[in-house]
């Protein structure tokens, strides 16, 4: 994985409907694990941790800060995992600093650091954040 700033990425179209929106970050991670297994993709431990952490952070942020998870889409290309998360808040994510009484603020910077490409697009009724993570 690169630590260079991510470049623009055309978002994968989120699959519509509640059946495609996991109820939790844990369910989203499970979906990613299942897809990788079905595709026969074997990852080293660092890449696997990065993929699952980005998945978890994007879904958690949609639930906590984005008004709820509206859609979730994952797909594997030749050498990458494409992940799109849609929520109901059109505002882009903003970095924030945690405080002792309100910890946090690490998720969005982690996503930007770990993903090879990130794209945020506002649309009627919310936004879609897409991330690409190389698997090889």
Tab-separated table of N, CA and C in Angstrom:
chain	number	residue	atom	x	y	z
A	1	UNK	N	0.840	-1.186	0.000
A	1	UNK	CA	0.000	0.000	0.000
A	1	UNK	C	0.884	1.249	0.000
A	2	UNK	N	0.438	2.253	-0.678
A	2	UNK	CA	1.187	3.495	-0.736
A	2	UNK	C	0.698	4.466	0.321
A	3	UNK	N	1.579	5.356	0.753
A	3	UNK	CA	1.166	6.381	1.704
A	3	UNK	C	1.048	7.736	1.027
A	4	UNK	N	1.205	7.752	-0.288
A	4	UNK	CA	1.019	8.992	-1.039
A	4	UNK	C	-0.450	9.387	-1.002
A	5	UNK	N	-0.745	10.682	-1.165
A	5	UNK	CA	-2.149	11.099	-1.168
A	5	UNK	C	-2.921	10.366	-2.251
A	6	UNK	N	-4.137	9.942	-1.941
A	6	UNK	CA	-4.922	9.222	-2.940
A	6	UNK	C	-5.279	10.107	-4.122
A	7	UNK	N	-5.430	9.485	-5.277
A	7	UNK	CA	-5.845	10.211	-6.467
A	7	UNK	C	-7.327	9.979	-6.690
A	8	UNK	N	-7.891	10.715	-7.625
A	8	UNK	CA	-9.332	10.610	-7.879
A	8	UNK	C	-9.692	9.228	-8.401
A	9	UNK	N	-10.862	8.791	-8.064
A	9	UNK	CA	-11.362	7.480	-8.458
A	9	UNK	C	-12.811	7.628	-8.838
A	10	UNK	N	-13.168	7.131	-9.990
A	10	UNK	CA	-14.586	7.125	-10.352
A	10	UNK	C	-15.271	6.096	-9.466
A	11	UNK	N	-16.311	6.502	-8.748
A	11	UNK	CA	-16.915	5.574	-7.801
A	11	UNK	C	-17.632	4.425	-8.485
A	12	UNK	N	-17.548	3.276	-7.854
A	12	UNK	CA	-18.363	2.150	-8.296
A	12	UNK	C	-19.793	2.472	-7.912
A	13	UNK	N	-20.716	2.139	-8.759
A	13	UNK	CA	-22.120	2.430	-8.454
A	13	UNK	C	-22.569	1.574	-7.280
A	14	UNK	N	-23.048	2.209	-6.203
A	14	UNK	CA	-23.520	1.409	-5.085
A	14	UNK	C	-24.741	0.588	-5.490
A	15	UNK	N	-24.793	-0.619	-5.009
A	15	UNK	CA	-25.967	-1.447	-5.269
A	15	UNK	C	-27.143	-0.871	-4.502
A	16	UNK	N	-28.290	-0.675	-5.138
A	16	UNK	CA	-29.421	-0.046	-4.465
A	16	UNK	C	-30.119	-0.994	-3.501
A	17	UNK	N	-30.821	-0.404	-2.564
A	17	UNK	CA	-31.710	-1.177	-1.705
A	17	UNK	C	-31.087	-1.625	-0.407
A	18	UNK	N	-31.925	-1.813	0.596
A	18	UNK	CA	-31.440	-2.168	1.920
A	18	UNK	C	-30.779	-3.535	1.979
A	19	UNK	N	-31.087	-4.427	1.059
A	19	UNK	CA	-30.471	-5.753	1.084
A	19	UNK	C	-28.967	-5.667	0.860
A	20	UNK	N	-28.509	-4.581	0.262
A	20	UNK	CA	-27.093	-4.420	-0.032
A	20	UNK	C	-26.399	-3.505	0.960
A	21	UNK	N	-27.084	-3.049	1.968
A	21	UNK	CA	-26.482	-2.191	2.976
A	21	UNK	C	-26.369	-2.985	4.273
A	22	UNK	N	-25.160	-3.395	4.647
A	22	UNK	CA	-25.010	-4.159	5.881
A	22	UNK	C	-25.439	-3.335	7.089
A	23	UNK	N	-25.868	-4.013	8.123
A	23	UNK	CA	-26.376	-3.342	9.319
A	23	UNK	C	-25.264	-2.801	10.201
A	24	UNK	N	-24.047	-3.248	9.994
A	24	UNK	CA	-22.945	-2.832	10.866
A	24	UNK	C	-21.622	-2.935	10.119
A	25	UNK	N	-20.590	-2.344	10.733
A	25	UNK	CA	-19.250	-2.465	10.168
A	25	UNK	C	-18.802	-3.923	10.176
A	26	UNK	N	-19.166	-4.658	11.212
A	26	UNK	CA	-18.798	-6.081	11.283
A	26	UNK	C	-19.412	-6.860	10.121
A	27	UNK	N	-20.661	-6.572	9.798
A	27	UNK	CA	-21.321	-7.247	8.674
A	27	UNK	C	-20.655	-6.866	7.351
A	28	UNK	N	-20.231	-5.612	7.214
A	28	UNK	CA	-19.541	-5.178	5.995
A	28	UNK	C	-18.197	-5.891	5.860
A	29	UNK	N	-17.452	-5.982	6.968
A	29	UNK	CA	-16.178	-6.709	6.926
A	29	UNK	C	-16.398	-8.166	6.530
A	30	UNK	N	-17.443	-8.760	7.061
A	30	UNK	CA	-17.768	-10.144	6.724
A	30	UNK	C	-18.069	-10.286	5.229
A	31	UNK	N	-18.791	-9.320	4.666
A	31	UNK	CA	-19.089	-9.335	3.227
A	31	UNK	C	-17.812	-9.263	2.401
A	32	UNK	N	-16.875	-8.418	2.832
A	32	UNK	CA	-15.605	-8.292	2.117
A	32	UNK	C	-14.819	-9.599	2.214
A	33	UNK	N	-14.727	-10.162	3.411
A	33	UNK	CA	-14.027	-11.447	3.579
A	33	UNK	C	-14.637	-12.526	2.679
A	34	UNK	N	-15.978	-12.590	2.668
A	34	UNK	CA	-16.665	-13.594	1.848
A	34	UNK	C	-16.365	-13.407	0.361
A	35	UNK	N	-16.402	-12.158	-0.107
A	35	UNK	CA	-16.121	-11.890	-1.518
A	35	UNK	C	-14.693	-12.299	-1.873
A	36	UNK	N	-13.742	-11.929	-1.030
A	36	UNK	CA	-12.347	-12.291	-1.287
A	36	UNK	C	-12.177	-13.812	-1.320
A	37	UNK	N	-12.811	-14.496	-0.395
A	37	UNK	CA	-12.716	-15.956	-0.345
A	37	UNK	C	-13.330	-16.585	-1.604
A	38	UNK	N	-14.540	-16.115	-1.981
A	38	UNK	CA	-15.202	-16.663	-3.174
A	38	UNK	C	-14.383	-16.414	-4.439
A	39	UNK	N	-13.670	-15.280	-4.464
A	39	UNK	CA	-12.856	-14.937	-5.632
A	39	UNK	C	-11.497	-15.633	-5.601
A	40	UNK	N	-11.208	-16.336	-4.517
A	40	UNK	CA	-9.930	-17.027	-4.404
A	40	UNK	C	-8.760	-16.100	-4.173
A	41	UNK	N	-9.026	-14.923	-3.594
A	41	UNK	CA	-7.976	-13.943	-3.340
A	41	UNK	C	-7.395	-14.200	-1.953
A	42	UNK	N	-6.090	-14.402	-1.911
A	42	UNK	CA	-5.385	-14.602	-0.651
A	42	UNK	C	-4.497	-13.383	-0.414
A	43	UNK	N	-4.654	-12.749	0.732
A	43	UNK	CA	-3.916	-11.521	1.028
A	43	UNK	C	-2.914	-11.751	2.148
A	44	UNK	N	-1.809	-11.000	2.097
A	44	UNK	CA	-0.908	-11.020	3.239
A	44	UNK	C	-1.613	-10.313	4.400
A	45	UNK	N	-1.115	-10.502	5.597
A	45	UNK	CA	-1.818	-9.999	6.783
A	45	UNK	C	-1.932	-8.476	6.806
A	46	UNK	N	-0.941	-7.767	6.308
A	46	UNK	CA	-0.993	-6.298	6.314
A	46	UNK	C	-2.058	-5.800	5.345
A	47	UNK	N	-2.074	-6.327	4.132
A	47	UNK	CA	-3.074	-5.911	3.148
A	47	UNK	C	-4.475	-6.268	3.619
A	48	UNK	N	-4.637	-7.459	4.184
A	48	UNK	CA	-5.950	-7.862	4.706
A	48	UNK	C	-6.412	-6.908	5.798
A	49	UNK	N	-5.514	-6.542	6.702
A	49	UNK	CA	-5.876	-5.610	7.777
A	49	UNK	C	-6.252	-4.248	7.209
A	50	UNK	N	-5.508	-3.775	6.204
A	50	UNK	CA	-5.816	-2.481	5.584
A	50	UNK	C	-7.197	-2.496	4.933
A	51	UNK	N	-7.483	-3.549	4.171
A	51	UNK	CA	-8.774	-3.665	3.483
A	51	UNK	C	-9.920	-3.664	4.491
A	52	UNK	N	-9.785	-4.440	5.545
A	52	UNK	CA	-10.864	-4.533	6.538
A	52	UNK	C	-10.991	-3.254	7.353
A	53	UNK	N	-9.872	-2.580	7.632
A	53	UNK	CA	-9.936	-1.325	8.382
A	53	UNK	C	-10.612	-0.232	7.558
A	54	UNK	N	-10.273	-0.114	6.283
A	54	UNK	CA	-10.926	0.891	5.428
A	54	UNK	C	-12.419	0.596	5.325
A	55	UNK	N	-12.773	-0.662	5.144
A	55	UNK	CA	-14.189	-1.050	5.103
A	55	UNK	C	-14.894	-0.625	6.378
A	56	UNK	N	-14.303	-0.972	7.499
A	56	UNK	CA	-14.903	-0.668	8.796
A	56	UNK	C	-15.066	0.831	9.010
A	57	UNK	N	-14.041	1.592	8.693
A	57	UNK	CA	-14.091	3.045	8.914
A	57	UNK	C	-15.129	3.717	8.026
A	58	UNK	N	-15.192	3.336	6.752
A	58	UNK	CA	-16.174	3.968	5.867
A	58	UNK	C	-17.605	3.653	6.296
A	59	UNK	N	-17.865	2.414	6.654
A	59	UNK	CA	-19.219	2.044	7.085
A	59	UNK	C	-19.550	2.687	8.427
A	60	UNK	N	-18.617	2.662	9.366
A	60	UNK	CA	-18.849	3.285	10.674
A	60	UNK	C	-19.111	4.776	10.521
A	61	UNK	N	-18.325	5.451	9.679
A	61	UNK	CA	-18.537	6.887	9.476
A	61	UNK	C	-19.891	7.170	8.841
A	62	UNK	N	-20.323	6.333	7.903
A	62	UNK	CA	-21.646	6.521	7.291
A	62	UNK	C	-22.744	6.386	8.339
A	63	UNK	N	-22.594	5.420	9.223
A	63	UNK	CA	-23.605	5.195	10.259
A	63	UNK	C	-23.582	6.307	11.302
A	64	UNK	N	-22.393	6.684	11.772
A	64	UNK	CA	-22.274	7.671	12.862
A	64	UNK	C	-22.424	9.116	12.412
A	65	UNK	N	-21.850	9.432	11.262
A	65	UNK	CA	-21.771	10.841	10.851
A	65	UNK	C	-22.521	11.148	9.562
A	66	UNK	N	-22.923	10.130	8.816
A	66	UNK	CA	-23.514	10.346	7.501
A	66	UNK	C	-25.011	10.168	7.438
A	67	UNK	N	-25.655	10.051	8.583
A	67	UNK	CA	-27.106	9.908	8.580
A	67	UNK	C	-27.584	8.495	8.314
A	68	UNK	N	-26.669	7.557	8.235
A	68	UNK	CA	-27.039	6.161	8.020
A	68	UNK	C	-26.488	5.628	6.718
A	69	UNK	N	-26.276	4.344	6.686
A	69	UNK	CA	-25.743	3.678	5.505
A	69	UNK	C	-26.870	3.458	4.505
A	70	UNK	N	-26.724	4.051	3.319
A	70	UNK	CA	-27.760	3.936	2.287
A	70	UNK	C	-27.456	2.816	1.298
A	71	UNK	N	-26.177	2.585	1.010
A	71	UNK	CA	-25.796	1.532	0.063
A	71	UNK	C	-24.344	1.152	0.296
A	72	UNK	N	-24.019	-0.057	-0.118
A	72	UNK	CA	-22.684	-0.621	0.068
A	72	UNK	C	-22.396	-1.489	-1.148
A	73	UNK	N	-21.267	-1.244	-1.800
A	73	UNK	CA	-20.923	-2.011	-3.004
A	73	UNK	C	-19.455	-2.394	-2.928
A	74	UNK	N	-19.152	-3.651	-3.196
A	74	UNK	CA	-17.769	-4.106	-3.272
A	74	UNK	C	-17.594	-4.916	-4.549
A	75	UNK	N	-16.432	-4.772	-5.138
A	75	UNK	CA	-16.105	-5.595	-6.302
A	75	UNK	C	-14.601	-5.736	-6.391
A	76	UNK	N	-14.192	-6.820	-7.007
A	76	UNK	CA	-12.774	-7.082	-7.202
A	76	UNK	C	-12.467	-6.930	-8.682
A	77	UNK	N	-11.425	-6.152	-8.980
A	77	UNK	CA	-10.930	-6.042	-10.347
A	77	UNK	C	-9.709	-6.957	-10.448
A	78	UNK	N	-8.928	-6.800	-11.497
A	78	UNK	CA	-7.750	-7.655	-11.672
A	78	UNK	C	-6.815	-7.623	-10.468
A	79	UNK	N	-6.606	-6.446	-9.892
A	79	UNK	CA	-5.627	-6.344	-8.813
A	79	UNK	C	-6.064	-5.443	-7.661
A	80	UNK	N	-7.356	-5.138	-7.570
A	80	UNK	CA	-7.795	-4.212	-6.530
A	80	UNK	C	-9.193	-4.550	-6.027
A	81	UNK	N	-9.470	-4.073	-4.836
A	81	UNK	CA	-10.818	-4.112	-4.278
A	81	UNK	C	-11.389	-2.714	-4.410
A	82	UNK	N	-12.563	-2.605	-5.006
A	82	UNK	CA	-13.277	-1.337	-5.089
A	82	UNK	C	-14.405	-1.395	-4.080
A	83	UNK	N	-14.498	-0.369	-3.265
A	83	UNK	CA	-15.468	-0.302	-2.183
A	83	UNK	C	-16.182	1.033	-2.275
A	84	UNK	N	-17.511	1.023	-2.301
A	84	UNK	CA	-18.299	2.259	-2.301
A	84	UNK	C	-19.315	2.196	-1.180
A	85	UNK	N	-19.392	3.288	-0.440
A	85	UNK	CA	-20.318	3.411	0.678
A	85	UNK	C	-21.111	4.694	0.467
A	86	UNK	N	-22.428	4.587	0.456
A	86	UNK	CA	-23.286	5.764	0.300
A	86	UNK	C	-24.019	6.013	1.606
A	87	UNK	N	-24.187	7.297	1.927
A	87	UNK	CA	-24.961	7.674	3.105
A	87	UNK	C	-25.922	8.791	2.733
A	88	UNK	N	-26.649	9.298	3.700
A	88	UNK	CA	-27.699	10.283	3.426
A	88	UNK	C	-27.290	11.714	3.748
A	89	UNK	N	-26.013	11.961	4.007
A	89	UNK	CA	-25.521	13.303	4.299
A	89	UNK	C	-24.636	13.755	3.140
A	90	UNK	N	-25.003	14.846	2.432
A	90	UNK	CA	-24.209	15.267	1.280
A	90	UNK	C	-22.882	15.935	1.644
A	91	UNK	N	-22.676	16.271	2.917
A	91	UNK	CA	-21.448	16.966	3.314
A	91	UNK	C	-20.244	16.029	3.251
A	92	UNK	N	-19.117	16.531	2.724
A	92	UNK	CA	-17.921	15.687	2.671
A	92	UNK	C	-17.379	15.438	4.078
A	93	UNK	N	-16.642	14.356	4.257
A	93	UNK	CA	-16.057	14.097	5.576
A	93	UNK	C	-15.024	15.164	5.907
A	94	UNK	N	-14.980	15.533	7.161
A	94	UNK	CA	-14.017	16.522	7.630
A	94	UNK	C	-13.150	15.891	8.707
A	95	UNK	N	-11.849	16.172	8.655
A	95	UNK	CA	-11.009	15.664	9.735
A	95	UNK	C	-11.365	16.375	11.038
A	96	UNK	N	-11.298	15.648	12.126
A	96	UNK	CA	-11.522	16.273	13.420
A	96	UNK	C	-10.514	15.707	14.400
A	97	UNK	N	-10.294	16.445	15.453
A	97	UNK	CA	-9.363	16.022	16.482
A	97	UNK	C	-10.148	15.513	17.673
A	98	UNK	N	-9.787	14.345	18.142
A	98	UNK	CA	-10.429	13.796	19.324
A	98	UNK	C	-10.012	14.559	20.570
A	99	UNK	N	-10.835	14.473	21.573
A	99	UNK	CA	-10.546	15.077	22.874
A	99	UNK	C	-10.747	13.998	23.934
A	100	UNK	N	-10.255	14.226	25.154
A	100	UNK	CA	-10.442	13.204	26.191
A	100	UNK	C	-11.905	12.832	26.423
A	101	UNK	N	-12.810	13.797	26.311
A	101	UNK	CA	-14.223	13.487	26.535
A	101	UNK	C	-14.935	13.041	25.252
A	102	UNK	N	-14.279	13.201	24.107
A	102	UNK	CA	-14.854	12.781	22.824
A	102	UNK	C	-13.734	12.221	21.936
A	103	UNK	N	-13.345	10.973	22.214
A	103	UNK	CA	-12.243	10.407	21.439
A	103	UNK	C	-12.646	10.159	19.987
A	104	UNK	N	-11.666	9.962	19.175
A	104	UNK	CA	-11.928	9.669	17.772
A	104	UNK	C	-11.180	10.615	16.869
A	105	UNK	N	-11.632	10.677	15.624
A	105	UNK	CA	-11.011	11.552	14.651
A	105	UNK	C	-9.915	10.888	13.837
A	106	UNK	N	-9.738	9.590	14.002
A	106	UNK	CA	-8.671	8.894	13.287
A	106	UNK	C	-9.144	8.217	12.005
A	107	UNK	N	-10.429	7.951	11.892
A	107	UNK	CA	-10.948	7.135	10.799
A	107	UNK	C	-10.713	7.696	9.415
A	108	UNK	N	-11.126	8.934	9.168
A	108	UNK	CA	-10.999	9.501	7.829
A	108	UNK	C	-9.537	9.632	7.408
A	109	UNK	N	-8.640	10.132	8.277
A	109	UNK	CA	-7.229	10.156	7.874
A	109	UNK	C	-6.670	8.757	7.582
A	110	UNK	N	-7.117	7.750	8.326
A	110	UNK	CA	-6.676	6.378	8.056
A	110	UNK	C	-7.131	5.912	6.677
A	111	UNK	N	-8.384	6.185	6.345
A	111	UNK	CA	-8.899	5.806	5.028
A	111	UNK	C	-8.046	6.452	3.940
A	112	UNK	N	-7.767	7.739	4.084
A	112	UNK	CA	-6.991	8.448	3.069
A	112	UNK	C	-5.564	7.915	2.967
A	113	UNK	N	-5.022	7.485	4.074
A	113	UNK	CA	-3.647	6.971	4.073
A	113	UNK	C	-3.563	5.544	3.516
A	114	UNK	N	-4.521	4.707	3.856
A	114	UNK	CA	-4.447	3.290	3.494
A	114	UNK	C	-4.949	2.986	2.083
A	115	UNK	N	-5.940	3.728	1.620
A	115	UNK	CA	-6.491	3.471	0.283
A	115	UNK	C	-5.560	4.048	-0.777
A	116	UNK	N	-5.485	3.357	-1.902
A	116	UNK	CA	-4.669	3.857	-3.004
A	116	UNK	C	-5.347	5.016	-3.717
A	117	UNK	N	-6.677	4.985	-3.758
A	117	UNK	CA	-7.459	6.086	-4.332
A	117	UNK	C	-8.746	6.227	-3.541
A	118	UNK	N	-9.173	7.484	-3.394
A	118	UNK	CA	-10.425	7.791	-2.690
A	118	UNK	C	-11.159	8.865	-3.478
A	119	UNK	N	-12.474	8.739	-3.548
A	119	UNK	CA	-13.303	9.728	-4.232
A	119	UNK	C	-14.544	9.975	-3.384
A	120	UNK	N	-14.905	11.247	-3.220
A	120	UNK	CA	-16.122	11.622	-2.499
A	120	UNK	C	-17.004	12.388	-3.469
A	121	UNK	N	-18.224	11.906	-3.658
A	121	UNK	CA	-19.164	12.573	-4.566
A	121	UNK	C	-20.487	12.805	-3.868
A	122	UNK	N	-20.892	14.077	-3.812
A	122	UNK	CA	-22.215	14.411	-3.280
A	122	UNK	C	-23.240	14.224	-4.383
A	123	UNK	N	-24.423	13.802	-3.999
A	123	UNK	CA	-25.514	13.615	-4.953
A	123	UNK	C	-26.810	13.873	-4.213
A	124	UNK	N	-27.890	13.952	-4.934
A	124	UNK	CA	-29.179	14.208	-4.306
A	124	UNK	C	-29.431	13.244	-3.164
A	125	UNK	N	-29.557	13.775	-1.981
A	125	UNK	CA	-29.870	12.938	-0.836
A	125	UNK	C	-28.684	12.340	-0.120
A	126	UNK	N	-27.461	12.710	-0.479
A	126	UNK	CA	-26.327	12.169	0.261
A	126	UNK	C	-25.021	12.237	-0.494
A	127	UNK	N	-24.148	11.296	-0.195
A	127	UNK	CA	-22.850	11.221	-0.859
A	127	UNK	C	-22.438	9.764	-0.974
A	128	UNK	N	-21.508	9.522	-1.882
A	128	UNK	CA	-20.893	8.209	-2.023
A	128	UNK	C	-19.390	8.389	-1.901
A	129	UNK	N	-18.788	7.601	-1.035
A	129	UNK	CA	-17.336	7.576	-0.901
A	129	UNK	C	-16.868	6.252	-1.481
A	130	UNK	N	-15.948	6.349	-2.436
A	130	UNK	CA	-15.391	5.160	-3.064
A	130	UNK	C	-13.906	5.093	-2.756
A	131	UNK	N	-13.436	3.891	-2.508
A	131	UNK	CA	-12.021	3.673	-2.228
A	131	UNK	C	-11.536	2.484	-3.040
A	132	UNK	N	-10.303	2.570	-3.467
A	132	UNK	CA	-9.655	1.461	-4.161
A	132	UNK	C	-8.434	1.060	-3.360
A	133	UNK	N	-8.313	-0.233	-3.115
A	133	UNK	CA	-7.150	-0.768	-2.415
A	133	UNK	C	-6.544	-1.871	-3.268
A	134	UNK	N	-5.267	-1.722	-3.602
A	134	UNK	CA	-4.589	-2.753	-4.390
A	134	UNK	C	-4.451	-4.018	-3.566
A	135	UNK	N	-4.657	-5.139	-4.208
A	135	UNK	CA	-4.598	-6.423	-3.516
A	135	UNK	C	-3.280	-7.149	-3.754
A	136	UNK	N	-2.466	-6.644	-4.655
A	136	UNK	CA	-1.189	-7.314	-4.952
A	136	UNK	C	-0.027	-6.385	-4.693
